[in-house]
Short mmCIF file of C-alpha atoms and ligand atoms in Angstrom, two decimals:
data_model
loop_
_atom_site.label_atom_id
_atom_site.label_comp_id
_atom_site.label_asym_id
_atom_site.label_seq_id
_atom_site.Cartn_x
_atom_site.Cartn_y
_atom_site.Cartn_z
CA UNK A 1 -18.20 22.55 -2.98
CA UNK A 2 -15.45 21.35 -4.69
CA UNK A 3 -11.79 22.43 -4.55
CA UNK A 4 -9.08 23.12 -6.56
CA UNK A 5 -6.87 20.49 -8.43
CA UNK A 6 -4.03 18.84 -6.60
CA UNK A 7 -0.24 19.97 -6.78
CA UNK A 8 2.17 17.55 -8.07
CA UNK A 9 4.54 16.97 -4.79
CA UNK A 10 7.91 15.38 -4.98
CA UNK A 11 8.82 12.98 -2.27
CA UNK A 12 11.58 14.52 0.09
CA UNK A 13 11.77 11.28 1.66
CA UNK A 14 14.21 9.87 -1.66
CA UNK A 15 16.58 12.48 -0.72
CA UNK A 16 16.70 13.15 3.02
CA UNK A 17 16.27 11.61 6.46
CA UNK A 18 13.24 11.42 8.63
CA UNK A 19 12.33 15.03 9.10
CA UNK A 20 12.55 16.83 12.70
CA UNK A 21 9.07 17.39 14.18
CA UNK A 22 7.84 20.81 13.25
CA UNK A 23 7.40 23.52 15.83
CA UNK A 24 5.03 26.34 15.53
CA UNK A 25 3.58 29.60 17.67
CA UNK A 26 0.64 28.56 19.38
CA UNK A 27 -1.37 32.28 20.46
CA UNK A 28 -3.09 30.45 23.18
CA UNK A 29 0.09 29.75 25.16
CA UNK A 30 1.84 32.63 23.36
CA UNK A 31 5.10 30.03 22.86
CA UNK A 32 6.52 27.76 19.73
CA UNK A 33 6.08 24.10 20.49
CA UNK A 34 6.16 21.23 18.39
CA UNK A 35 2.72 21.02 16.60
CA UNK A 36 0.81 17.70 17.94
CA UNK A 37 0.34 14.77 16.92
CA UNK A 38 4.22 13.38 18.50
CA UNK A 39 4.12 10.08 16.36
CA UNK A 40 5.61 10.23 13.07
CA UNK A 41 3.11 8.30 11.66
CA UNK A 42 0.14 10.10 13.18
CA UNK A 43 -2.47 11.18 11.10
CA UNK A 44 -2.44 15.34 11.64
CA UNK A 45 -5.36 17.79 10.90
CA UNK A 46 -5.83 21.39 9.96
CA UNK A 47 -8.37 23.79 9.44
CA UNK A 48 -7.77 27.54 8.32
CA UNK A 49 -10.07 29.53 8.11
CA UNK A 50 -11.73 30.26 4.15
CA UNK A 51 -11.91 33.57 2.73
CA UNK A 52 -15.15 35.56 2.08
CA UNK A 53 -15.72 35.95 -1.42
CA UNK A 54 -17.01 39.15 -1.62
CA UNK A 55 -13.59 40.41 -3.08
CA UNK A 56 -11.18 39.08 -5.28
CA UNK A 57 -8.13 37.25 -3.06
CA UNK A 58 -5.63 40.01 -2.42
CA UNK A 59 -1.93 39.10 -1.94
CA UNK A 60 -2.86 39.22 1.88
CA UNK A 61 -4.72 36.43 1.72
CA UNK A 62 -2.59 34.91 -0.52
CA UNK A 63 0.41 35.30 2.52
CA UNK A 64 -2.25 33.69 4.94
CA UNK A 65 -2.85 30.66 3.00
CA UNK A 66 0.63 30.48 1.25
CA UNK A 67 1.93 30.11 4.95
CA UNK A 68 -0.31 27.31 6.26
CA UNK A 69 0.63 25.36 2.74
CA UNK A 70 4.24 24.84 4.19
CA UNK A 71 2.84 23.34 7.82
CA UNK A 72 0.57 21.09 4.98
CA UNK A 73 3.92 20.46 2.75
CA UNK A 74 5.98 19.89 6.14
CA UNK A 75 3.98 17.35 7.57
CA UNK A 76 3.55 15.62 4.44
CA UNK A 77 7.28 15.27 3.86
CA UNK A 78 7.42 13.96 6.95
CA UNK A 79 5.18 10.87 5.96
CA UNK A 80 1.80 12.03 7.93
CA UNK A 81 -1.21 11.78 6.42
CA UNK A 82 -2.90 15.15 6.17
CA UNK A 83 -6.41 16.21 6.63
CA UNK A 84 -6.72 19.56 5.51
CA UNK A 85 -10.30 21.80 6.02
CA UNK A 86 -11.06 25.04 4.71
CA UNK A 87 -14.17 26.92 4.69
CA UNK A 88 -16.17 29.61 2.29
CA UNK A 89 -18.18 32.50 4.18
CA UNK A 90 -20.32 31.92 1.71
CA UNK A 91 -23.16 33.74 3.10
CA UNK A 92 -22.47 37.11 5.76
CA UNK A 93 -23.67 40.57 6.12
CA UNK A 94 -20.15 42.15 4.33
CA UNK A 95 -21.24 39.79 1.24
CA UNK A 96 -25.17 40.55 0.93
CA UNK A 97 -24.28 44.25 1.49
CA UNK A 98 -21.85 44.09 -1.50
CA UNK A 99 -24.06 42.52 -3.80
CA UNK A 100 -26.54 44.83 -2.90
CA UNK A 101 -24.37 47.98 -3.66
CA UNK A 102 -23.75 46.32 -6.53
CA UNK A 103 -26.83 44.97 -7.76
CA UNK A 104 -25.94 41.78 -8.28
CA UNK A 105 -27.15 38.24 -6.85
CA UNK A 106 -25.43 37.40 -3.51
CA UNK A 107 -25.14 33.82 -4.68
CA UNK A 108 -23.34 34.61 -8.26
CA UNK A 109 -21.01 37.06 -6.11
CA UNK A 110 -20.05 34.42 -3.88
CA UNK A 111 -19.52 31.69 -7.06
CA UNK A 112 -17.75 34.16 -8.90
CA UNK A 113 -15.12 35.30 -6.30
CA UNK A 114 -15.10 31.80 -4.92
CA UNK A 115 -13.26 30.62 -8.28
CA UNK A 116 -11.14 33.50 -8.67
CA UNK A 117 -9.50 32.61 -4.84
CA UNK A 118 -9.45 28.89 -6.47
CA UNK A 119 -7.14 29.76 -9.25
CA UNK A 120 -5.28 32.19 -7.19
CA UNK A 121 -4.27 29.55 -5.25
CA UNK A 122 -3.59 26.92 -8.25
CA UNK A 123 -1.41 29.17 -10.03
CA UNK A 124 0.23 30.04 -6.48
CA UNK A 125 0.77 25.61 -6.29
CA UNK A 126 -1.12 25.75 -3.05
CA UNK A 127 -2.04 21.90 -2.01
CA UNK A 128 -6.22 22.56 -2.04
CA UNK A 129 -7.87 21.09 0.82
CA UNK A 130 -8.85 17.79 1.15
CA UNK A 131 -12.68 19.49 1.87
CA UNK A 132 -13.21 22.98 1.11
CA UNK A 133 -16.71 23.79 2.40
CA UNK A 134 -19.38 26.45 2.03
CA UNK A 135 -21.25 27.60 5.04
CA UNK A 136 -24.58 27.39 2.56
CA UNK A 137 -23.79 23.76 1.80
CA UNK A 138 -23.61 22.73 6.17
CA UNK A 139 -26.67 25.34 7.30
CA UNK A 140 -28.44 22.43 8.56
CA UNK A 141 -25.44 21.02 10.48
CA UNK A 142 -24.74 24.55 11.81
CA UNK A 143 -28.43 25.32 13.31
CA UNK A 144 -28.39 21.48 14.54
CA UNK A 145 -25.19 22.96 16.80
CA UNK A 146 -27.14 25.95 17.30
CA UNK A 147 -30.37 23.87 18.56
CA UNK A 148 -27.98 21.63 21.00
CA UNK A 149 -26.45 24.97 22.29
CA UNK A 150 -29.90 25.81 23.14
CA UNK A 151 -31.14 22.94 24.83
CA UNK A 152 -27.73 22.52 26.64
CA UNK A 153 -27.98 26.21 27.97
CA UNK A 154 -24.69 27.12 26.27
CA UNK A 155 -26.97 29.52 24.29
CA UNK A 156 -30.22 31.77 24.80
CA UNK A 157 -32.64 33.87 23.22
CA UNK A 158 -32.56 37.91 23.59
CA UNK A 159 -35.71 39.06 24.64
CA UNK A 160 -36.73 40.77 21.43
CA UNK A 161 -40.19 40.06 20.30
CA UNK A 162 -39.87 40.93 16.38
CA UNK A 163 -36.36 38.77 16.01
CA UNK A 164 -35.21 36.58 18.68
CA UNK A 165 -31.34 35.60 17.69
CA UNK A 166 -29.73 33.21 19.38
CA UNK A 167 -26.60 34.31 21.20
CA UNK A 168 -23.88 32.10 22.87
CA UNK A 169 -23.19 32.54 26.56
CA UNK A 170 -19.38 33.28 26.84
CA UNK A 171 -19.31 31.91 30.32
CA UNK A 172 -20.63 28.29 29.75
CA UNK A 173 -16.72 27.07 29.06
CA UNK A 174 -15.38 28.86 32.16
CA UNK A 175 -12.31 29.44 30.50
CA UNK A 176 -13.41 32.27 27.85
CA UNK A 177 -10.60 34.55 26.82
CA UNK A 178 -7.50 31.47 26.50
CA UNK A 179 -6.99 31.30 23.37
CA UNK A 180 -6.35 34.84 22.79
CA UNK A 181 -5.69 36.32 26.01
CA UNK A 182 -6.92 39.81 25.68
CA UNK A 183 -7.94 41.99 28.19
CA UNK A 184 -11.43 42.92 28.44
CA UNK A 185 -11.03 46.14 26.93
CA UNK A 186 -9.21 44.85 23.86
CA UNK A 187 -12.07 42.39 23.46
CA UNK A 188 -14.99 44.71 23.56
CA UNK A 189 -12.88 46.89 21.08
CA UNK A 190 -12.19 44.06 18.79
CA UNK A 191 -15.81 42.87 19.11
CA UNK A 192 -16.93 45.75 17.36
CA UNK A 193 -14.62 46.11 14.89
CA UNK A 194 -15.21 42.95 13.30
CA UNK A 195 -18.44 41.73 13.23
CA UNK A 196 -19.69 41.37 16.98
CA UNK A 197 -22.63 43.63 18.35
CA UNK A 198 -21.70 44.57 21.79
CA UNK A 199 -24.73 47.23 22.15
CA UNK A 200 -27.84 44.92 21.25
CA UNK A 201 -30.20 45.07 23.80
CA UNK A 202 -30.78 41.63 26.01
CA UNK A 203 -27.44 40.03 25.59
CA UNK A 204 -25.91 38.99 28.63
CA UNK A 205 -22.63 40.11 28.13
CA UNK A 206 -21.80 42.67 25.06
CA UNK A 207 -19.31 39.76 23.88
CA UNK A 208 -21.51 36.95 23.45
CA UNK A 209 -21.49 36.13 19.61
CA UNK A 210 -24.42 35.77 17.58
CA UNK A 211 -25.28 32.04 16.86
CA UNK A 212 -28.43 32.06 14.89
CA UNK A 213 -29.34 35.09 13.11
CA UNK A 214 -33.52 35.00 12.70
CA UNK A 215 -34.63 35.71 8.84
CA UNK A 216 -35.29 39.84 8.21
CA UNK A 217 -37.34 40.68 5.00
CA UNK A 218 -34.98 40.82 2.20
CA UNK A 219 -32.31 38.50 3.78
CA UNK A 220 -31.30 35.01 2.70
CA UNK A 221 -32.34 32.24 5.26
CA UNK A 222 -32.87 28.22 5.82
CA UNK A 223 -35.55 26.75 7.22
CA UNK A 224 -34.78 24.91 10.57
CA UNK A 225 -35.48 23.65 13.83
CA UNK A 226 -34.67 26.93 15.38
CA UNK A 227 -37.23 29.03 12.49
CA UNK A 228 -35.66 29.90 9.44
CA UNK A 229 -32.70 32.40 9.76
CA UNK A 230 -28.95 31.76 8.87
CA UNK A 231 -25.60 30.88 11.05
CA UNK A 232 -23.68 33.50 12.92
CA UNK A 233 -19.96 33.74 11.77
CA UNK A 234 -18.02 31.87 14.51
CA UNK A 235 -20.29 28.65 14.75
CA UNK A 236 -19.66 28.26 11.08
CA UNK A 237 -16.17 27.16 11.66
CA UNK A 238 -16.63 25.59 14.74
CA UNK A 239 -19.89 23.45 13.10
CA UNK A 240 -17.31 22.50 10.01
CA UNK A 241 -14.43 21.72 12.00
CA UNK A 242 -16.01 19.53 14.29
CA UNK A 243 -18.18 17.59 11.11
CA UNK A 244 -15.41 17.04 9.17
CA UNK A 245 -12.28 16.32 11.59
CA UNK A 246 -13.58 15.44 15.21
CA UNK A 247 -13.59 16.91 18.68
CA UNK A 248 -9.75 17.97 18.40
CA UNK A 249 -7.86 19.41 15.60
CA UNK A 250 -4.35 19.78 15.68
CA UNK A 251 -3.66 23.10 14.42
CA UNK A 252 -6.43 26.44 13.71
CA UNK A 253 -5.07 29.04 11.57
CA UNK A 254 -5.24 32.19 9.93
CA UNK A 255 -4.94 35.52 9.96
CA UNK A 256 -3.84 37.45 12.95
CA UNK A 257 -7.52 39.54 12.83
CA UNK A 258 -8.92 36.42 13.30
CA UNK A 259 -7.35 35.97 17.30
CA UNK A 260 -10.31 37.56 18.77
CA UNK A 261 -13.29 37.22 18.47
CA UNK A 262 -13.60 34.67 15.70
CA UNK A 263 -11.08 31.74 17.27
CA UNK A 264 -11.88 32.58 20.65
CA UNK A 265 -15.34 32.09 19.77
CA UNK A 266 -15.28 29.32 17.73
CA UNK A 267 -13.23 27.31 20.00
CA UNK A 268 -15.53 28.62 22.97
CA UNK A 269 -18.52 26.95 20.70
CA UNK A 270 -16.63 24.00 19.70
CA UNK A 271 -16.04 23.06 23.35
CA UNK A 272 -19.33 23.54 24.54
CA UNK A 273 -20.45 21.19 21.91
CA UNK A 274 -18.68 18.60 22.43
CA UNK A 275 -16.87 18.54 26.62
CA UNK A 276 -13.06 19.03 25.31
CA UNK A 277 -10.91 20.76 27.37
CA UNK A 278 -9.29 22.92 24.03
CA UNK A 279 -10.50 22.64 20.28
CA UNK A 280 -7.54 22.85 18.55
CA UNK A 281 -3.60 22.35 19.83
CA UNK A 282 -2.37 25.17 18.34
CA UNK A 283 -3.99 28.42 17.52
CA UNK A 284 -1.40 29.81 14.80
CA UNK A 285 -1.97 33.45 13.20
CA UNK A 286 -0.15 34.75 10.74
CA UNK A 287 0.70 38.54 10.47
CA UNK A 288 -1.01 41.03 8.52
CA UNK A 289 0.09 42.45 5.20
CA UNK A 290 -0.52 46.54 4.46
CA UNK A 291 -0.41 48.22 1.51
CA UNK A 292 0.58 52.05 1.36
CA UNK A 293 0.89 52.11 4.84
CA UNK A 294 -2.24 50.39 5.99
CA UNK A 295 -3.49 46.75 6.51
CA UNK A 296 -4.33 45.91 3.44
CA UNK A 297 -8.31 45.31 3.80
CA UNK A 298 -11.52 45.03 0.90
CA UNK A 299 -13.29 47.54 2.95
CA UNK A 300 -10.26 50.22 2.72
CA UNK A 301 -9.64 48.92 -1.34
CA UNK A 302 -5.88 49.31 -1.03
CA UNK A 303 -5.36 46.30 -2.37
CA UNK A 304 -3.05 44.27 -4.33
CA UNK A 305 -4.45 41.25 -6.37
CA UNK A 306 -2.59 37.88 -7.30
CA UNK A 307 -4.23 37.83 -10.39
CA UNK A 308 -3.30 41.31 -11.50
CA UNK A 309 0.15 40.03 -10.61
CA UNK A 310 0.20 37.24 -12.81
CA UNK A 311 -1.36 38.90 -15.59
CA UNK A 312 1.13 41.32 -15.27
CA UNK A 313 3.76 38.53 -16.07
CA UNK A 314 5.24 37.75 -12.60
CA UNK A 315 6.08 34.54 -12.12
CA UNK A 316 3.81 33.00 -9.12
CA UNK A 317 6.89 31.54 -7.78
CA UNK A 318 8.15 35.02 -7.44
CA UNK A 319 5.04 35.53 -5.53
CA UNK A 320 5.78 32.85 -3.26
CA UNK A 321 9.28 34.00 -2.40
CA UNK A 322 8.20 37.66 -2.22
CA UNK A 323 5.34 36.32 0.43
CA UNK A 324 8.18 34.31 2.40
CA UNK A 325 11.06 36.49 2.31
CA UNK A 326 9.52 37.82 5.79
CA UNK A 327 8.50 35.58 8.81
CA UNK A 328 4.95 34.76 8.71
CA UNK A 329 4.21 36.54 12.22
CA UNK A 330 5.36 39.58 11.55
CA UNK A 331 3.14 42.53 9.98
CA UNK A 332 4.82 43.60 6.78
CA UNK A 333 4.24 46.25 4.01
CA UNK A 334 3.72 44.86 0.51
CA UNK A 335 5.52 47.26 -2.09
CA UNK A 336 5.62 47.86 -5.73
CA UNK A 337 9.72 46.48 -5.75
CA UNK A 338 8.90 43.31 -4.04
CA UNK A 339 7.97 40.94 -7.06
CA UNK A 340 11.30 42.42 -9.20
CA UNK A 341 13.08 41.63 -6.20
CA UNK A 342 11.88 38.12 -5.33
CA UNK A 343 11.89 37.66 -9.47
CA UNK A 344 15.52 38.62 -9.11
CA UNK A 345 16.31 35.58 -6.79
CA UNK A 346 14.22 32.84 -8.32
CA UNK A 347 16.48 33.25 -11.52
CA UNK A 348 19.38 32.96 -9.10
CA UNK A 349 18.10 30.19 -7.48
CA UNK A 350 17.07 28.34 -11.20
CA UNK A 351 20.56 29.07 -12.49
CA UNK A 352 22.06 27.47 -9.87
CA UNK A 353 19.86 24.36 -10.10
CA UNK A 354 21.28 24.02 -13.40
CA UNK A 355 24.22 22.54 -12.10
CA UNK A 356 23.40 19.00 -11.50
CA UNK A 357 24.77 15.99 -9.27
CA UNK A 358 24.17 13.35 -6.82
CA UNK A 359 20.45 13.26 -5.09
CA UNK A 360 21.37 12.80 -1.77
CA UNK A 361 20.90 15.57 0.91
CA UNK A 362 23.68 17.83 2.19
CA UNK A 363 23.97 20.52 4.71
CA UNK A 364 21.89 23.09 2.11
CA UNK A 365 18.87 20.32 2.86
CA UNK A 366 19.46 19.87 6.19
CA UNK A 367 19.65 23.73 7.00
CA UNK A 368 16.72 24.17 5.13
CA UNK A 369 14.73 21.58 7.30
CA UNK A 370 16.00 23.10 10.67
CA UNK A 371 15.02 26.16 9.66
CA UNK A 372 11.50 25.77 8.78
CA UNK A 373 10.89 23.04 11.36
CA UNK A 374 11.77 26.05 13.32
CA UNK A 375 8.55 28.13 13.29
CA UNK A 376 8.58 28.60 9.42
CA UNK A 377 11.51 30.82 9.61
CA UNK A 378 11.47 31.26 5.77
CA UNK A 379 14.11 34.48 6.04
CA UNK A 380 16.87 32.06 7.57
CA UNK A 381 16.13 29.13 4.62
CA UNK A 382 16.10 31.70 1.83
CA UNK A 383 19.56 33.11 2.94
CA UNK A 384 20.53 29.30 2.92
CA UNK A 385 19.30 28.69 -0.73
CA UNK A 386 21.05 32.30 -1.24
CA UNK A 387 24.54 30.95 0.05
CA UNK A 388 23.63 27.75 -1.72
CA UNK A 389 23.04 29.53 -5.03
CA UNK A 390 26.12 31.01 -4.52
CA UNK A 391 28.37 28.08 -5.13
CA UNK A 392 25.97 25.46 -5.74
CA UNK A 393 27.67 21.73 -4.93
CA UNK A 394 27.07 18.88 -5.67
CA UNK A 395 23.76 18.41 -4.02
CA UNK A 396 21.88 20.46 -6.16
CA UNK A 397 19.28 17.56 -6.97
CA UNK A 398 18.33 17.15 -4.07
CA UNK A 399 18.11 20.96 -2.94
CA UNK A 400 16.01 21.20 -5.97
CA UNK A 401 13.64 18.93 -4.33
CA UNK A 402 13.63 19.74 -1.38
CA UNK A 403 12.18 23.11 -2.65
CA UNK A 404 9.71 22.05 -5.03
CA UNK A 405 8.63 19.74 -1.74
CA UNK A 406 8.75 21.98 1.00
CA UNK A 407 8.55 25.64 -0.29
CA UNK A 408 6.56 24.62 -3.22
CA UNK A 409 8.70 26.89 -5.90
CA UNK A 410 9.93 24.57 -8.87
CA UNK A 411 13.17 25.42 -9.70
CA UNK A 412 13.67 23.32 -12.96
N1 5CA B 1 -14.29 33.97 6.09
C1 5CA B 1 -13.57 34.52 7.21
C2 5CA B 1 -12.91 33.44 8.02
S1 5CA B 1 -14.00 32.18 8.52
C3 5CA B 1 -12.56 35.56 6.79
O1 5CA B 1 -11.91 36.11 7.65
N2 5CA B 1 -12.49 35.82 5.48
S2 5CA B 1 -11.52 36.92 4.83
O2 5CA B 1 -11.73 36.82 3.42
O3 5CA B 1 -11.76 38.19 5.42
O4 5CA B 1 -10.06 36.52 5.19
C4 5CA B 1 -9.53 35.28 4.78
C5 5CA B 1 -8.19 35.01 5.46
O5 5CA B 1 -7.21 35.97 5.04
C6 5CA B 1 -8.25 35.14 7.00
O6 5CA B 1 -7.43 34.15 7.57
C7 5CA B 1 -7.67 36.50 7.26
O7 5CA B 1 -7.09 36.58 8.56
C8 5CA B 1 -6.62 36.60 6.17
N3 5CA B 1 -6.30 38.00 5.81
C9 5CA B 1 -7.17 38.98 5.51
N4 5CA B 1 -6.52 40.15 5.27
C10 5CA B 1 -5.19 39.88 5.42
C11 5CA B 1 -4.00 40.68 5.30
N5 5CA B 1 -4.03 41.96 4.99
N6 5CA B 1 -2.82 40.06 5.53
C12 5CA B 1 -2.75 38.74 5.85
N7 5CA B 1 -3.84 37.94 5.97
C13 5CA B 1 -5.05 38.50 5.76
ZN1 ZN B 2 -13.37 30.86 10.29
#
């Protein structure tokens, strides 16, 4: 499936120095360490995971994606070639059941939302993906994995004679449970709260994850090696990951929902499929956005949508800075203020880059850089460009690019 148009980047690299190597918060090891690959020149990877389009993009989303843009913008200022993979859930129970409440076709749903969360994210100057990928488009790939999972006895059948789904065996990596370190408890809890069915009957554990759902009357399916059916949800990613950037990837992300079970899961899959020790080097989650006092959420409807914003006349860079003006980790509460407020500094910000001089790179660059080499601390680089706006000098050129480059807000 295609993705959205490219962002015009400016090159930080005319105004500042190499870049320092950017450190992130990897959940598996629950610590911020530079993000792999060392070498400068090192090709780097990514995959976050796509949305669902059941729903128009909320400004939740928006934060998720919107975060993983600056480790994209980051690396790419620092001269790395990027290889950037997203997927689209573009077939899963939440979507068929909403279409079907609805009475509309699962598959114009899906196209529907699908470009809505594609110009969310061009108005919002988010670099698209280098592949964005539908689950529909990579079924065969997926029950191909599913089929090898099978015959490797990573997966089995439950002992149900009308549908036998496949299920993956949590205990074929040994090491089930690393990337998100949750007790048991949690697990089970979180299991069943999004998407896992710890009560069917024949599993051998309650957590092992559906891999190949067998085709019910009424349901979508693909023909395939395994009978016609469709992919479970955590194979998906793990299928598309593997495909389209190899064994290892450097960096997994999304939101902080998706610890446990999807990334567990998915990484548990990806390693059984192909012998690596760990799927991706870091596991990085960003925190969850409420709304009136809840996680904001499609089945709960308390949402807020980026579109609404914008046709409401706020500036999508205001979005941006109202999205950053917290760290990415922490859970925050969107409110009715914030895009005034965040409006309020961009015109700071833009009258100060009216003030022009010399391109070269000061301490406002530099401070900038530390700070979002250190774990995308976005609060300490906006009080920078604050102090900077302040009593702009005579870098402003090349503060003005370094924000257009790394934060991706133009200020001119
Ligand atoms: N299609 C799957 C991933 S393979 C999925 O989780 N889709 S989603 O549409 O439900 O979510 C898309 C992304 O937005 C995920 O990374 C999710 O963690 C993130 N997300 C969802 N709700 C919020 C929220 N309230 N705040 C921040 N991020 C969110
Ligand atoms: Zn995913």
């Amino acid at each position: 499936m295609h993705s959205w148009p490219t962002v015009e980047v400016p090159a930080l690299s005319a105004v500042t120095q190499p870049l320092p190597q950017l450190r992130l918060h990897d959940s598996a090891s629950d610590t911020v360490t530079p993000v792999s690959p060392p070498g400068p020149e090192e090709p780097a990877s990514m995959y976050v995971c796509g949305i669902t389009p059941y729903d128009a993009t909320h400004i939740g989303h928006a934060a998720t994606y919107v975060t993983f843009d600056l480790v994209n913008r980051y690396w790419r200022a620092s001269g790395r070639t990027v290889t950037y993979v997203q997927n689209v859930t573009d077939v899963d129970d939440p979507l068929l059941e909403r279409a079907e409440r609805d009475g509309v076709d699962w598959r114009d749903l899906a196209r529907e939302q699908t470009d809505l969360f594609r110009s969310d994210m061009t108005h919002l100057r988010v670099i698209p993906p280098e592949r964005y990928v539908g689950v529909v488009e990579e079924m065969d790939a997926v029950s191909a994995g599913v089929a090898r999972l099978l015959e490797s006895g990573a997966a089995y059948r439950v002992p149900d004679d009308e549908y036998p789904d496949v299920y993956f065996d949590i205990s074929t990596t040994g090491r089930f449970g690393y990337e998100s370190r949750y007790d048991r408890g949690t697990m089970l809890t979180y299991s069943a709260e999004r998407g896992g069915d710890p009560d069917r009957p024949g599993k051998r554990d309650p957590l092992d994850p559906l891999l190949w759902r067998c085709a019910r009357p009424g349901e979508p399916s693909w023909e395939s090696p395994l009978g016609a059916g469709r992919a479970g949800w955590h194979i998906e990613c793990a299928v598309i990951a593997g495909k389209l950037l190899g064994e290892r990837i450097d960096l997994q992300g999304g939101g902080s929902d998706l610890i446990f079970p999807h990334h567990e899961c998915s990484a548990a899959h990806a390693e059984a499929l192909t012998g690596a020790a760990r799927f991706a080097g870091h596991y990085t989650h960003t925190g969850m956005l409420a709304y009136q006092g809840t996680k904001m959420s499609k089945s709960l409807g308390n949402l807020v949508f980026v579109s609404r914003l914008i046709a409401s006349g706020v500036d999508p860079a205001a979005i941006r800075i109202a999205l950053l003006s917290f760290h990415y980790r922490t859970d925050r509460e969107w409110t009715d203020v914030m895009p005034a407020a965040a409006t309020e500094r961009l015109h700071r910000w833009r009258e100060a880059a009216r003030t022009t001089g010399q391109g070269t790179a000061g301490p406002t660059v530099d401070a900038l850089v530390a700070a979002l080499a250190d774990d995308l601390d976005t609060p300490t680089a906006f009080r920078v460009l604050d102090d900077w706006a302040a009593s702009p000098g005579d870098d402003s050129d090349a503060v003005v690019t370094a924000v257009d480059a790394l934060l991706g807000i133009p200020l001119r």
